[in-house]
Amino acid sequence: MASSSSPAPALAGEALRQKRILSSKLYLEVPSSKAPVVYSPAYDISFLGLEKLHPFDSAKWGRICRYLTREGYLDKKRMVEPLEASKEDLLVVHTEAYLNSLKSSFRVSSIVEVPPVSLVPNWIVHKKLLYPFRKQVGGSILSAKLAIERGWAINVGGGFHHCSADEGGGFCAYADISLCIQFAFVRLNISSVLILDLDAHQGNGHEKDFANDGRVYILDMYNAGIYPFDFTAKQYIDQKVELVSGTKTDEYLEQLDRALEVCSIRFQPQLIVYNAGTDILDGDPLGRLKVSPEGVVTRDEKVFRLAKDQNIPLLMLTSGEILLTQVCGPFL
């Protein structure tokens, strides 16, 4: 008779995870005529005006892509549209209990930090709010495949780094970073991933999901004086750079240079998942840092240069037109 410490349940759970990943339809075959830039008009959230009650700009993804096409950086026909992540896809990381909790509008309202959402029928919440998130999850998962195939890829969305397997928060309802990495382990035959999280906030979701997982190295550079104050998740960061509110461009870039140098010595990944948050910009109401637009561009150039010099595929999760046009424009 198996003891309580038997590995059998864990092995069965891993087998089910692999089965779900292998049967998923999210890994589309993308023709070479398409650019490795993933986006869908369904990413944008328009929710009876309630989305405007949160300082997070939930319509920026479409605005960015319209800017890219208007300015001639990218033909919209060359963008790749992902599929929506299904329940079976989400169960690769998320618990059944967590997904069931999203059937409560009150629960979703606490995750997106917009209390009036609790008063909206749940089917509307799923259609107007959670469906766009699931499309972005599909985009992140597909973008990892494109990054391995092309050397780099961008999902103009995603980066929901506050969500873990069993808990959402901070406007993050699904754990797309954890999901795209788990898919990559199984479908892309890789075994080492660097999460480079340069959003202004601590990426507590993926940190909890990959606690003590030696295949994943997390470099998180964030403002320690703002949300989420997750001290449990902090212990799972392999390399943390804690900034203070008001950190300016030169200091930010100096700390980044040192961090990237250390990271390059400690860990040699087969894929970089780069959460390129734009909330480090001076004036952002949530990030509270003082990095100039030019500083943000320099930040991303450093990451692209690191990936290129070491010949490491790079997946970029971003939502900034400055980054896409000035850093990625030459590749498009």
C-alpha atoms as a PDB file:
ATOM      1  CA  MET A   1       0.000   0.000   0.000  1.00  0.00           C
ATOM      2  CA  ALA A   2       1.395   3.395  -1.017  1.00  0.00           C
ATOM      3  CA  SER A   3       2.421   5.703   1.796  1.00  0.00           C
ATOM      4  CA  SER A   4       1.296   9.307   2.075  1.00  0.00           C
ATOM      5  CA  SER A   5       4.675  10.367   0.726  1.00  0.00           C
ATOM      6  CA  SER A   6       4.283   8.280  -2.444  1.00  0.00           C
ATOM      7  CA  PRO A   7       5.218  10.149  -5.626  1.00  0.00           C
ATOM      8  CA  ALA A   8       2.372   8.453  -7.522  1.00  0.00           C
ATOM      9  CA  PRO A   9      -0.109  11.380  -7.342  1.00  0.00           C
ATOM     10  CA  ALA A  10       2.560  13.831  -8.495  1.00  0.00           C
ATOM     11  CA  LEU A  11       3.535  11.576 -11.391  1.00  0.00           C
ATOM     12  CA  ALA A  12      -0.100  11.185 -12.409  1.00  0.00           C
ATOM     13  CA  GLY A  13      -0.565  14.952 -12.282  1.00  0.00           C
ATOM     14  CA  GLU A  14       2.496  15.503 -14.456  1.00  0.00           C
ATOM     15  CA  ALA A  15       1.273  12.926 -16.962  1.00  0.00           C
ATOM     16  CA  LEU A  16      -2.088  14.696 -17.196  1.00  0.00           C
ATOM     17  CA  ARG A  17      -0.306  18.030 -17.661  1.00  0.00           C
ATOM     18  CA  GLN A  18       1.739  16.624 -20.530  1.00  0.00           C
ATOM     19  CA  LYS A  19      -1.357  15.120 -22.127  1.00  0.00           C
ATOM     20  CA  ARG A  20      -3.113  18.491 -22.007  1.00  0.00           C
ATOM     21  CA  ILE A  21      -0.120  20.266 -23.511  1.00  0.00           C
ATOM     22  CA  LEU A  22       0.338  17.724 -26.306  1.00  0.00           C
ATOM     23  CA  SER A  23      -3.352  17.849 -27.234  1.00  0.00           C
ATOM     24  CA  SER A  24      -3.552  21.653 -27.214  1.00  0.00           C
ATOM     25  CA  LYS A  25      -4.343  23.522 -30.425  1.00  0.00           C
ATOM     26  CA  LEU A  26      -2.548  26.731 -29.410  1.00  0.00           C
ATOM     27  CA  TYR A  27       0.725  25.941 -31.218  1.00  0.00           C
ATOM     28  CA  LEU A  28      -0.367  27.108 -34.658  1.00  0.00           C
ATOM     29  CA  GLU A  29       1.852  26.675 -37.692  1.00  0.00           C
ATOM     30  CA  VAL A  30       2.775  30.221 -38.728  1.00  0.00           C
ATOM     31  CA  PRO A  31       3.926  30.840 -42.330  1.00  0.00           C
ATOM     32  CA  SER A  32       7.264  32.563 -42.871  1.00  0.00           C
ATOM     33  CA  SER A  33       5.473  35.503 -44.509  1.00  0.00           C
ATOM     34  CA  LYS A  34       4.147  36.466 -41.086  1.00  0.00           C
ATOM     35  CA  ALA A  35       6.205  38.493 -38.613  1.00  0.00           C
ATOM     36  CA  PRO A  36       6.789  36.982 -35.154  1.00  0.00           C
ATOM     37  CA  VAL A  37       4.442  39.585 -33.671  1.00  0.00           C
ATOM     38  CA  VAL A  38       1.302  38.186 -32.045  1.00  0.00           C
ATOM     39  CA  TYR A  39      -1.829  40.257 -31.517  1.00  0.00           C
ATOM     40  CA  SER A  40      -5.605  40.073 -31.768  1.00  0.00           C
ATOM     41  CA  PRO A  41      -8.163  42.889 -31.771  1.00  0.00           C
ATOM     42  CA  ALA A  42      -9.871  40.809 -29.085  1.00  0.00           C
ATOM     43  CA  TYR A  43      -7.072  41.742 -26.647  1.00  0.00           C
ATOM     44  CA  ASP A  44      -8.684  45.103 -25.974  1.00  0.00           C
ATOM     45  CA  ILE A  45     -11.103  45.333 -23.048  1.00  0.00           C
ATOM     46  CA  SER A  46     -14.218  47.442 -23.451  1.00  0.00           C
ATOM     47  CA  PHE A  47     -16.474  46.759 -20.525  1.00  0.00           C
ATOM     48  CA  LEU A  48     -19.335  49.236 -20.195  1.00  0.00           C
ATOM     49  CA  GLY A  49     -16.781  51.880 -19.238  1.00  0.00           C
ATOM     50  CA  LEU A  50     -15.916  50.036 -16.023  1.00  0.00           C
ATOM     51  CA  GLU A  51     -12.387  49.375 -17.283  1.00  0.00           C
ATOM     52  CA  LYS A  52     -11.702  53.098 -16.926  1.00  0.00           C
ATOM     53  CA  LEU A  53     -12.091  52.829 -13.151  1.00  0.00           C
ATOM     54  CA  HIS A  54      -8.629  51.235 -12.961  1.00  0.00           C
ATOM     55  CA  PRO A  55      -5.460  53.177 -13.909  1.00  0.00           C
ATOM     56  CA  PHE A  56      -4.294  50.214 -16.027  1.00  0.00           C
ATOM     57  CA  ASP A  57      -4.945  51.070 -19.689  1.00  0.00           C
ATOM     58  CA  SER A  58      -6.915  48.083 -20.964  1.00  0.00           C
ATOM     59  CA  ALA A  59      -7.279  49.378 -24.535  1.00  0.00           C
ATOM     60  CA  LYS A  60      -3.600  50.083 -25.183  1.00  0.00           C
ATOM     61  CA  TRP A  61      -2.893  46.913 -27.127  1.00  0.00           C
ATOM     62  CA  GLY A  62      -5.043  47.873 -30.095  1.00  0.00           C
ATOM     63  CA  ARG A  63      -3.837  51.451 -30.018  1.00  0.00           C
ATOM     64  CA  ILE A  64      -0.236  50.281 -30.182  1.00  0.00           C
ATOM     65  CA  CYS A  65      -0.853  48.013 -33.154  1.00  0.00           C
ATOM     66  CA  ARG A  66      -2.782  50.717 -35.003  1.00  0.00           C
ATOM     67  CA  TYR A  67       0.195  53.016 -34.434  1.00  0.00           C
ATOM     68  CA  LEU A  68       2.588  50.393 -35.801  1.00  0.00           C
ATOM     69  CA  THR A  69       0.568  49.948 -38.972  1.00  0.00           C
ATOM     70  CA  ARG A  70      -0.170  53.646 -39.437  1.00  0.00           C
ATOM     71  CA  GLU A  71       3.498  54.578 -39.181  1.00  0.00           C
ATOM     72  CA  GLY A  72       4.539  51.831 -41.569  1.00  0.00           C
ATOM     73  CA  TYR A  73       6.459  49.660 -39.110  1.00  0.00           C
ATOM     74  CA  LEU A  74       4.307  46.606 -39.736  1.00  0.00           C
ATOM     75  CA  ASP A  75       1.612  45.529 -42.182  1.00  0.00           C
ATOM     76  CA  LYS A  76      -1.323  44.325 -40.119  1.00  0.00           C
ATOM     77  CA  LYS A  77      -1.600  41.319 -42.455  1.00  0.00           C
ATOM     78  CA  ARG A  78       1.772  40.149 -41.154  1.00  0.00           C
ATOM     79  CA  MET A  79       0.626  40.021 -37.535  1.00  0.00           C
ATOM     80  CA  VAL A  80      -0.222  36.619 -36.110  1.00  0.00           C
ATOM     81  CA  GLU A  81      -3.587  36.101 -34.430  1.00  0.00           C
ATOM     82  CA  PRO A  82      -3.608  33.506 -31.626  1.00  0.00           C
ATOM     83  CA  LEU A  83      -6.344  31.189 -30.478  1.00  0.00           C
ATOM     84  CA  GLU A  84      -8.090  31.599 -27.144  1.00  0.00           C
ATOM     85  CA  ALA A  85      -6.672  29.435 -24.356  1.00  0.00           C
ATOM     86  CA  SER A  86      -9.259  26.776 -23.515  1.00  0.00           C
ATOM     87  CA  LYS A  87     -10.076  25.446 -20.057  1.00  0.00           C
ATOM     88  CA  GLU A  88      -7.876  22.401 -20.741  1.00  0.00           C
ATOM     89  CA  ASP A  89      -5.023  24.727 -21.687  1.00  0.00           C
ATOM     90  CA  LEU A  90      -5.450  26.753 -18.504  1.00  0.00           C
ATOM     91  CA  LEU A  91      -5.508  23.592 -16.369  1.00  0.00           C
ATOM     92  CA  VAL A  92      -1.901  22.978 -17.387  1.00  0.00           C
ATOM     93  CA  VAL A  93      -1.041  25.419 -14.589  1.00  0.00           C
ATOM     94  CA  HIS A  94      -4.247  26.525 -12.887  1.00  0.00           C
ATOM     95  CA  THR A  95      -6.222  24.504 -10.390  1.00  0.00           C
ATOM     96  CA  GLU A  96      -9.815  23.559 -11.079  1.00  0.00           C
ATOM     97  CA  ALA A  97     -10.793  25.390  -7.905  1.00  0.00           C
ATOM     98  CA  TYR A  98      -9.220  28.626  -9.093  1.00  0.00           C
ATOM     99  CA  LEU A  99     -10.901  28.491 -12.505  1.00  0.00           C
ATOM    100  CA  ASN A 100     -14.223  27.773 -10.804  1.00  0.00           C
ATOM    101  CA  SER A 101     -13.707  30.807  -8.581  1.00  0.00           C
ATOM    102  CA  LEU A 102     -13.792  32.989 -11.709  1.00  0.00           C
ATOM    103  CA  LYS A 103     -17.463  32.079 -12.052  1.00  0.00           C
ATOM    104  CA  SER A 104     -17.991  34.600  -9.265  1.00  0.00           C
ATOM    105  CA  SER A 105     -18.130  38.194 -10.486  1.00  0.00           C
ATOM    106  CA  PHE A 106     -17.153  39.282  -6.988  1.00  0.00           C
ATOM    107  CA  ARG A 107     -13.963  37.226  -7.197  1.00  0.00           C
ATOM    108  CA  VAL A 108     -13.089  38.657 -10.597  1.00  0.00           C
ATOM    109  CA  SER A 109     -13.752  42.179  -9.353  1.00  0.00           C
ATOM    110  CA  SER A 110     -11.147  41.717  -6.619  1.00  0.00           C
ATOM    111  CA  ILE A 111      -8.603  40.402  -9.123  1.00  0.00           C
ATOM    112  CA  VAL A 112      -8.998  43.358 -11.498  1.00  0.00           C
ATOM    113  CA  GLU A 113      -9.471  45.782  -8.608  1.00  0.00           C
ATOM    114  CA  VAL A 114     -12.693  47.282 -10.008  1.00  0.00           C
ATOM    115  CA  PRO A 115     -15.435  46.764  -7.365  1.00  0.00           C
ATOM    116  CA  PRO A 116     -18.446  47.500  -9.644  1.00  0.00           C
ATOM    117  CA  VAL A 117     -17.572  44.409 -11.708  1.00  0.00           C
ATOM    118  CA  SER A 118     -19.014  42.386  -8.818  1.00  0.00           C
ATOM    119  CA  LEU A 119     -22.482  43.632  -9.786  1.00  0.00           C
ATOM    120  CA  VAL A 120     -22.237  42.467 -13.419  1.00  0.00           C
ATOM    121  CA  PRO A 121     -23.681  39.076 -14.491  1.00  0.00           C
ATOM    122  CA  ASN A 122     -20.848  36.571 -14.725  1.00  0.00           C
ATOM    123  CA  TRP A 123     -21.479  35.636 -18.360  1.00  0.00           C
ATOM    124  CA  ILE A 124     -20.850  39.264 -19.294  1.00  0.00           C
ATOM    125  CA  VAL A 125     -17.695  39.315 -17.172  1.00  0.00           C
ATOM    126  CA  HIS A 126     -16.396  36.282 -19.065  1.00  0.00           C
ATOM    127  CA  LYS A 127     -17.268  37.711 -22.465  1.00  0.00           C
ATOM    128  CA  LYS A 128     -16.023  41.249 -21.942  1.00  0.00           C
ATOM    129  CA  LEU A 129     -13.153  40.768 -19.504  1.00  0.00           C
ATOM    130  CA  LEU A 130     -11.903  37.202 -19.161  1.00  0.00           C
ATOM    131  CA  TYR A 131     -12.140  36.307 -22.857  1.00  0.00           C
ATOM    132  CA  PRO A 132      -9.649  39.058 -23.843  1.00  0.00           C
ATOM    133  CA  PHE A 133      -7.311  37.761 -21.134  1.00  0.00           C
ATOM    134  CA  ARG A 134      -7.596  34.204 -22.476  1.00  0.00           C
ATOM    135  CA  LYS A 135      -6.748  35.412 -25.982  1.00  0.00           C
ATOM    136  CA  GLN A 136      -3.626  37.084 -24.609  1.00  0.00           C
ATOM    137  CA  VAL A 137      -2.679  33.857 -22.826  1.00  0.00           C
ATOM    138  CA  GLY A 138      -2.950  32.049 -26.151  1.00  0.00           C
ATOM    139  CA  GLY A 139      -0.725  34.745 -27.615  1.00  0.00           C
ATOM    140  CA  SER A 140       1.989  34.290 -24.993  1.00  0.00           C
ATOM    141  CA  ILE A 141       2.012  30.518 -25.446  1.00  0.00           C
ATOM    142  CA  LEU A 142       2.236  30.781 -29.241  1.00  0.00           C
ATOM    143  CA  SER A 143       4.900  33.494 -29.017  1.00  0.00           C
ATOM    144  CA  ALA A 144       7.258  31.143 -27.139  1.00  0.00           C
ATOM    145  CA  LYS A 145       7.058  28.720 -30.068  1.00  0.00           C
ATOM    146  CA  LEU A 146       7.745  31.551 -32.526  1.00  0.00           C
ATOM    147  CA  ALA A 147      10.707  32.742 -30.455  1.00  0.00           C
ATOM    148  CA  ILE A 148      12.342  29.321 -30.680  1.00  0.00           C
ATOM    149  CA  GLU A 149      11.629  29.114 -34.412  1.00  0.00           C
ATOM    150  CA  ARG A 150      12.598  32.668 -35.386  1.00  0.00           C
ATOM    151  CA  GLY A 151      15.018  33.706 -32.641  1.00  0.00           C
ATOM    152  CA  TRP A 152      12.647  36.314 -31.205  1.00  0.00           C
ATOM    153  CA  ALA A 153       8.936  36.997 -30.899  1.00  0.00           C
ATOM    154  CA  ILE A 154       6.640  39.554 -29.352  1.00  0.00           C
ATOM    155  CA  ASN A 155       3.216  39.197 -27.825  1.00  0.00           C
ATOM    156  CA  VAL A 156       1.648  42.651 -27.804  1.00  0.00           C
ATOM    157  CA  GLY A 157      -0.078  41.769 -24.566  1.00  0.00           C
ATOM    158  CA  GLY A 158       0.218  39.264 -21.749  1.00  0.00           C
ATOM    159  CA  GLY A 159       2.791  39.511 -18.997  1.00  0.00           C
ATOM    160  CA  PHE A 160       0.235  38.780 -16.251  1.00  0.00           C
ATOM    161  CA  HIS A 161       2.947  38.291 -13.656  1.00  0.00           C
ATOM    162  CA  HIS A 162       0.790  38.677 -10.532  1.00  0.00           C
ATOM    163  CA  CYS A 163      -1.266  35.565 -11.262  1.00  0.00           C
ATOM    164  CA  SER A 164      -0.185  32.142 -10.033  1.00  0.00           C
ATOM    165  CA  ALA A 165      -1.728  28.686 -10.315  1.00  0.00           C
ATOM    166  CA  ASP A 166      -4.307  29.296  -7.599  1.00  0.00           C
ATOM    167  CA  GLU A 167      -4.479  33.037  -7.089  1.00  0.00           C
ATOM    168  CA  GLY A 168      -5.051  36.078  -9.298  1.00  0.00           C
ATOM    169  CA  GLY A 169      -4.553  39.747  -8.537  1.00  0.00           C
ATOM    170  CA  GLY A 170      -3.241  43.052  -9.785  1.00  0.00           C
ATOM    171  CA  PHE A 171      -5.346  42.971 -12.985  1.00  0.00           C
ATOM    172  CA  CYS A 172      -3.926  39.514 -13.783  1.00  0.00           C
ATOM    173  CA  ALA A 173      -6.494  36.708 -14.047  1.00  0.00           C
ATOM    174  CA  TYR A 174      -4.433  34.008 -15.794  1.00  0.00           C
ATOM    175  CA  ALA A 175      -0.787  32.982 -15.399  1.00  0.00           C
ATOM    176  CA  ASP A 176       0.372  33.328 -19.018  1.00  0.00           C
ATOM    177  CA  ILE A 177       4.081  33.405 -18.134  1.00  0.00           C
ATOM    178  CA  SER A 178       3.913  30.126 -16.240  1.00  0.00           C
ATOM    179  CA  LEU A 179       1.728  28.594 -18.937  1.00  0.00           C
ATOM    180  CA  CYS A 180       3.966  29.501 -21.864  1.00  0.00           C
ATOM    181  CA  ILE A 181       6.990  28.064 -20.035  1.00  0.00           C
ATOM    182  CA  GLN A 182       5.266  24.787 -19.154  1.00  0.00           C
ATOM    183  CA  PHE A 183       4.190  24.421 -22.787  1.00  0.00           C
ATOM    184  CA  ALA A 184       7.758  25.136 -23.906  1.00  0.00           C
ATOM    185  CA  PHE A 185       9.207  22.465 -21.639  1.00  0.00           C
ATOM    186  CA  VAL A 186       7.013  19.807 -23.239  1.00  0.00           C
ATOM    187  CA  ARG A 187       6.559  20.941 -26.842  1.00  0.00           C
ATOM    188  CA  LEU A 188       9.810  22.776 -27.580  1.00  0.00           C
ATOM    189  CA  ASN A 189      12.234  20.331 -25.958  1.00  0.00           C
ATOM    190  CA  ILE A 190      13.915  22.887 -23.715  1.00  0.00           C
ATOM    191  CA  SER A 191      14.856  22.578 -20.056  1.00  0.00           C
ATOM    192  CA  SER A 192      16.124  26.007 -18.976  1.00  0.00           C
ATOM    193  CA  VAL A 193      14.296  29.327 -19.050  1.00  0.00           C
ATOM    194  CA  LEU A 194      15.211  32.776 -17.781  1.00  0.00           C
ATOM    195  CA  ILE A 195      12.322  34.962 -16.649  1.00  0.00           C
ATOM    196  CA  LEU A 196      13.583  38.528 -16.939  1.00  0.00           C
ATOM    197  CA  ASP A 197      10.923  40.625 -15.253  1.00  0.00           C
ATOM    198  CA  LEU A 198      11.549  44.360 -15.640  1.00  0.00           C
ATOM    199  CA  ASP A 199       8.038  45.546 -14.907  1.00  0.00           C
ATOM    200  CA  ALA A 200       8.012  48.059 -12.052  1.00  0.00           C
ATOM    201  CA  HIS A 201       6.143  45.570  -9.841  1.00  0.00           C
ATOM    202  CA  GLN A 202       7.382  42.330  -8.335  1.00  0.00           C
ATOM    203  CA  GLY A 203       6.322  39.322 -10.421  1.00  0.00           C
ATOM    204  CA  ASN A 204       4.959  37.340  -7.507  1.00  0.00           C
ATOM    205  CA  GLY A 205       2.768  35.012  -9.591  1.00  0.00           C
ATOM    206  CA  HIS A 206       5.432  33.224 -11.617  1.00  0.00           C
ATOM    207  CA  GLU A 207       7.739  33.308  -8.603  1.00  0.00           C
ATOM    208  CA  LYS A 208       5.346  31.131  -6.635  1.00  0.00           C
ATOM    209  CA  ASP A 209       4.650  28.856  -9.596  1.00  0.00           C
ATOM    210  CA  PHE A 210       8.349  28.075 -10.127  1.00  0.00           C
ATOM    211  CA  ALA A 211       9.390  27.961  -6.482  1.00  0.00           C
ATOM    212  CA  ASN A 212      12.473  25.760  -6.195  1.00  0.00           C
ATOM    213  CA  ASP A 213      12.272  24.717  -9.886  1.00  0.00           C
ATOM    214  CA  GLY A 214      15.883  24.606 -11.034  1.00  0.00           C
ATOM    215  CA  ARG A 215      14.885  24.799 -14.691  1.00  0.00           C
ATOM    216  CA  VAL A 216      13.724  28.403 -14.249  1.00  0.00           C
ATOM    217  CA  TYR A 217      15.920  31.315 -13.193  1.00  0.00           C
ATOM    218  CA  ILE A 218      14.113  34.504 -12.178  1.00  0.00           C
ATOM    219  CA  LEU A 219      15.714  37.936 -12.374  1.00  0.00           C
ATOM    220  CA  ASP A 220      13.208  40.440 -11.037  1.00  0.00           C
ATOM    221  CA  MET A 221      14.012  44.163 -10.891  1.00  0.00           C
ATOM    222  CA  TYR A 222      11.206  46.121  -9.280  1.00  0.00           C
ATOM    223  CA  ASN A 223      10.143  48.947  -6.997  1.00  0.00           C
ATOM    224  CA  ALA A 224      10.049  47.367  -3.538  1.00  0.00           C
ATOM    225  CA  GLY A 225       7.853  50.171  -2.194  1.00  0.00           C
ATOM    226  CA  ILE A 226       4.723  49.339  -4.194  1.00  0.00           C
ATOM    227  CA  TYR A 227       2.282  46.451  -4.698  1.00  0.00           C
ATOM    228  CA  PRO A 228       2.313  43.485  -4.203  1.00  0.00           C
ATOM    229  CA  PHE A 229       4.572  43.310  -1.094  1.00  0.00           C
ATOM    230  CA  ASP A 230       4.637  39.517  -1.459  1.00  0.00           C
ATOM    231  CA  PHE A 231       7.336  38.474   0.979  1.00  0.00           C
ATOM    232  CA  THR A 232       6.624  34.778   0.514  1.00  0.00           C
ATOM    233  CA  ALA A 233       7.211  35.005  -3.243  1.00  0.00           C
ATOM    234  CA  LYS A 234      10.403  37.014  -2.727  1.00  0.00           C
ATOM    235  CA  GLN A 235      12.196  33.992  -1.317  1.00  0.00           C
ATOM    236  CA  TYR A 236      11.793  32.264  -4.691  1.00  0.00           C
ATOM    237  CA  ILE A 237      13.523  34.995  -6.709  1.00  0.00           C
ATOM    238  CA  ASP A 238      16.959  33.804  -7.832  1.00  0.00           C
ATOM    239  CA  GLN A 239      18.221  37.335  -8.368  1.00  0.00           C
ATOM    240  CA  LYS A 240      16.283  40.344  -7.127  1.00  0.00           C
ATOM    241  CA  VAL A 241      17.090  44.008  -7.644  1.00  0.00           C
ATOM    242  CA  GLU A 242      14.957  46.119  -5.342  1.00  0.00           C
ATOM    243  CA  LEU A 243      14.551  49.739  -6.367  1.00  0.00           C
ATOM    244  CA  VAL A 244      13.133  52.674  -4.426  1.00  0.00           C
ATOM    245  CA  SER A 245      10.431  55.050  -5.614  1.00  0.00           C
ATOM    246  CA  GLY A 246      11.899  57.869  -7.646  1.00  0.00           C
ATOM    247  CA  THR A 247      14.806  55.862  -9.107  1.00  0.00           C
ATOM    248  CA  LYS A 248      16.032  57.802 -12.156  1.00  0.00           C
ATOM    249  CA  THR A 249      17.253  56.673 -15.548  1.00  0.00           C
ATOM    250  CA  ASP A 250      21.020  56.553 -15.021  1.00  0.00           C
ATOM    251  CA  GLU A 251      20.807  54.649 -11.735  1.00  0.00           C
ATOM    252  CA  TYR A 252      18.223  52.277 -13.178  1.00  0.00           C
ATOM    253  CA  LEU A 253      20.387  51.413 -16.177  1.00  0.00           C
ATOM    254  CA  GLU A 254      23.522  51.014 -14.047  1.00  0.00           C
ATOM    255  CA  GLN A 255      21.736  48.528 -11.795  1.00  0.00           C
ATOM    256  CA  LEU A 256      20.395  46.691 -14.829  1.00  0.00           C
ATOM    257  CA  ASP A 257      23.880  46.384 -16.355  1.00  0.00           C
ATOM    258  CA  ARG A 258      25.212  44.827 -13.165  1.00  0.00           C
ATOM    259  CA  ALA A 259      22.251  42.478 -12.873  1.00  0.00           C
ATOM    260  CA  LEU A 260      22.514  41.235 -16.465  1.00  0.00           C
ATOM    261  CA  GLU A 261      26.232  40.620 -16.048  1.00  0.00           C
ATOM    262  CA  VAL A 262      25.666  38.512 -12.941  1.00  0.00           C
ATOM    263  CA  CYS A 263      22.779  36.663 -14.563  1.00  0.00           C
ATOM    264  CA  SER A 264      24.885  35.767 -17.613  1.00  0.00           C
ATOM    265  CA  ILE A 265      27.476  34.139 -15.368  1.00  0.00           C
ATOM    266  CA  ARG A 266      25.012  32.245 -13.184  1.00  0.00           C
ATOM    267  CA  PHE A 267      22.579  30.816 -15.730  1.00  0.00           C
ATOM    268  CA  GLN A 268      22.607  29.794 -19.401  1.00  0.00           C
ATOM    269  CA  PRO A 269      18.993  29.562 -20.603  1.00  0.00           C
ATOM    270  CA  GLN A 270      17.569  28.117 -23.800  1.00  0.00           C
ATOM    271  CA  LEU A 271      14.810  30.763 -23.806  1.00  0.00           C
ATOM    272  CA  ILE A 272      14.394  34.221 -22.284  1.00  0.00           C
ATOM    273  CA  VAL A 273      10.869  35.251 -21.315  1.00  0.00           C
ATOM    274  CA  TYR A 274      11.100  39.010 -20.995  1.00  0.00           C
ATOM    275  CA  ASN A 275       8.309  40.906 -19.257  1.00  0.00           C
ATOM    276  CA  ALA A 276       8.978  44.395 -20.635  1.00  0.00           C
ATOM    277  CA  GLY A 277       6.683  46.487 -18.481  1.00  0.00           C
ATOM    278  CA  THR A 278       6.396  50.144 -19.426  1.00  0.00           C
ATOM    279  CA  ASP A 279       5.289  51.245 -15.961  1.00  0.00           C
ATOM    280  CA  ILE A 280       8.877  52.212 -15.127  1.00  0.00           C
ATOM    281  CA  LEU A 281       8.289  55.409 -17.127  1.00  0.00           C
ATOM    282  CA  ASP A 282       8.463  58.713 -15.294  1.00  0.00           C
ATOM    283  CA  GLY A 283       4.917  59.768 -14.502  1.00  0.00           C
ATOM    284  CA  ASP A 284       3.366  56.303 -14.430  1.00  0.00           C
ATOM    285  CA  PRO A 285       0.819  56.389 -11.572  1.00  0.00           C
ATOM    286  CA  LEU A 286       1.516  52.820 -10.501  1.00  0.00           C
ATOM    287  CA  GLY A 287       5.251  52.250 -10.988  1.00  0.00           C
ATOM    288  CA  ARG A 288       6.517  55.427  -9.249  1.00  0.00           C
ATOM    289  CA  LEU A 289       9.913  55.303 -10.973  1.00  0.00           C
ATOM    290  CA  LYS A 290      11.447  58.106 -13.023  1.00  0.00           C
ATOM    291  CA  VAL A 291      12.893  56.449 -16.106  1.00  0.00           C
ATOM    292  CA  SER A 292      12.790  58.505 -19.302  1.00  0.00           C
ATOM    293  CA  PRO A 293      11.377  57.187 -22.609  1.00  0.00           C
ATOM    294  CA  GLU A 294      14.944  57.060 -23.928  1.00  0.00           C
ATOM    295  CA  GLY A 295      15.916  55.078 -20.835  1.00  0.00           C
ATOM    296  CA  VAL A 296      13.177  52.528 -21.502  1.00  0.00           C
ATOM    297  CA  VAL A 297      14.428  52.105 -25.074  1.00  0.00           C
ATOM    298  CA  THR A 298      17.993  51.652 -23.807  1.00  0.00           C
ATOM    299  CA  ARG A 299      16.761  49.076 -21.293  1.00  0.00           C
ATOM    300  CA  ASP A 300      15.216  46.995 -24.023  1.00  0.00           C
ATOM    301  CA  GLU A 301      18.171  47.369 -26.339  1.00  0.00           C
ATOM    302  CA  LYS A 302      20.330  45.901 -23.574  1.00  0.00           C
ATOM    303  CA  VAL A 303      18.048  42.876 -23.291  1.00  0.00           C
ATOM    304  CA  PHE A 304      17.923  42.339 -27.053  1.00  0.00           C
ATOM    305  CA  ARG A 305      21.707  42.670 -27.224  1.00  0.00           C
ATOM    306  CA  LEU A 306      22.142  40.114 -24.453  1.00  0.00           C
ATOM    307  CA  ALA A 307      19.912  37.627 -26.268  1.00  0.00           C
ATOM    308  CA  LYS A 308      21.613  38.241 -29.625  1.00  0.00           C
ATOM    309  CA  ASP A 309      25.180  38.065 -28.302  1.00  0.00           C
ATOM    310  CA  GLN A 310      24.478  34.786 -26.515  1.00  0.00           C
ATOM    311  CA  ASN A 311      22.263  33.409 -29.291  1.00  0.00           C
ATOM    312  CA  ILE A 312      19.306  32.880 -26.960  1.00  0.00           C
ATOM    313  CA  PRO A 313      15.722  33.006 -28.303  1.00  0.00           C
ATOM    314  CA  LEU A 314      13.819  35.927 -26.789  1.00  0.00           C
ATOM    315  CA  LEU A 315      10.103  36.159 -26.059  1.00  0.00           C
ATOM    316  CA  MET A 316       9.047  39.717 -25.296  1.00  0.00           C
ATOM    317  CA  LEU A 317       5.763  40.469 -23.557  1.00  0.00           C
ATOM    318  CA  THR A 318       5.181  44.157 -24.044  1.00  0.00           C
ATOM    319  CA  SER A 319       2.638  46.918 -24.413  1.00  0.00           C
ATOM    320  CA  GLY A 320       4.701  49.940 -25.357  1.00  0.00           C
ATOM    321  CA  GLU A 321       4.784  51.571 -28.771  1.00  0.00           C
ATOM    322  CA  ILE A 322       8.093  53.234 -27.907  1.00  0.00           C
ATOM    323  CA  LEU A 323       9.686  49.850 -27.372  1.00  0.00           C
ATOM    324  CA  LEU A 324       8.206  48.244 -30.447  1.00  0.00           C
ATOM    325  CA  THR A 325       9.099  50.992 -32.873  1.00  0.00           C
ATOM    326  CA  GLN A 326      12.563  51.998 -31.694  1.00  0.00           C
ATOM    327  CA  VAL A 327      13.868  48.664 -30.401  1.00  0.00           C
ATOM    328  CA  CYS A 328      12.078  46.162 -32.619  1.00  0.00           C
ATOM    329  CA  GLY A 329      11.317  48.367 -35.625  1.00  0.00           C
ATOM    330  CA  PRO A 330      14.485  47.422 -37.538  1.00  0.00           C
ATOM    331  CA  PHE A 331      13.549  43.725 -37.284  1.00  0.00           C
ATOM    332  CA  LEU A 332       9.991  44.260 -38.501  1.00  0.00           C
END
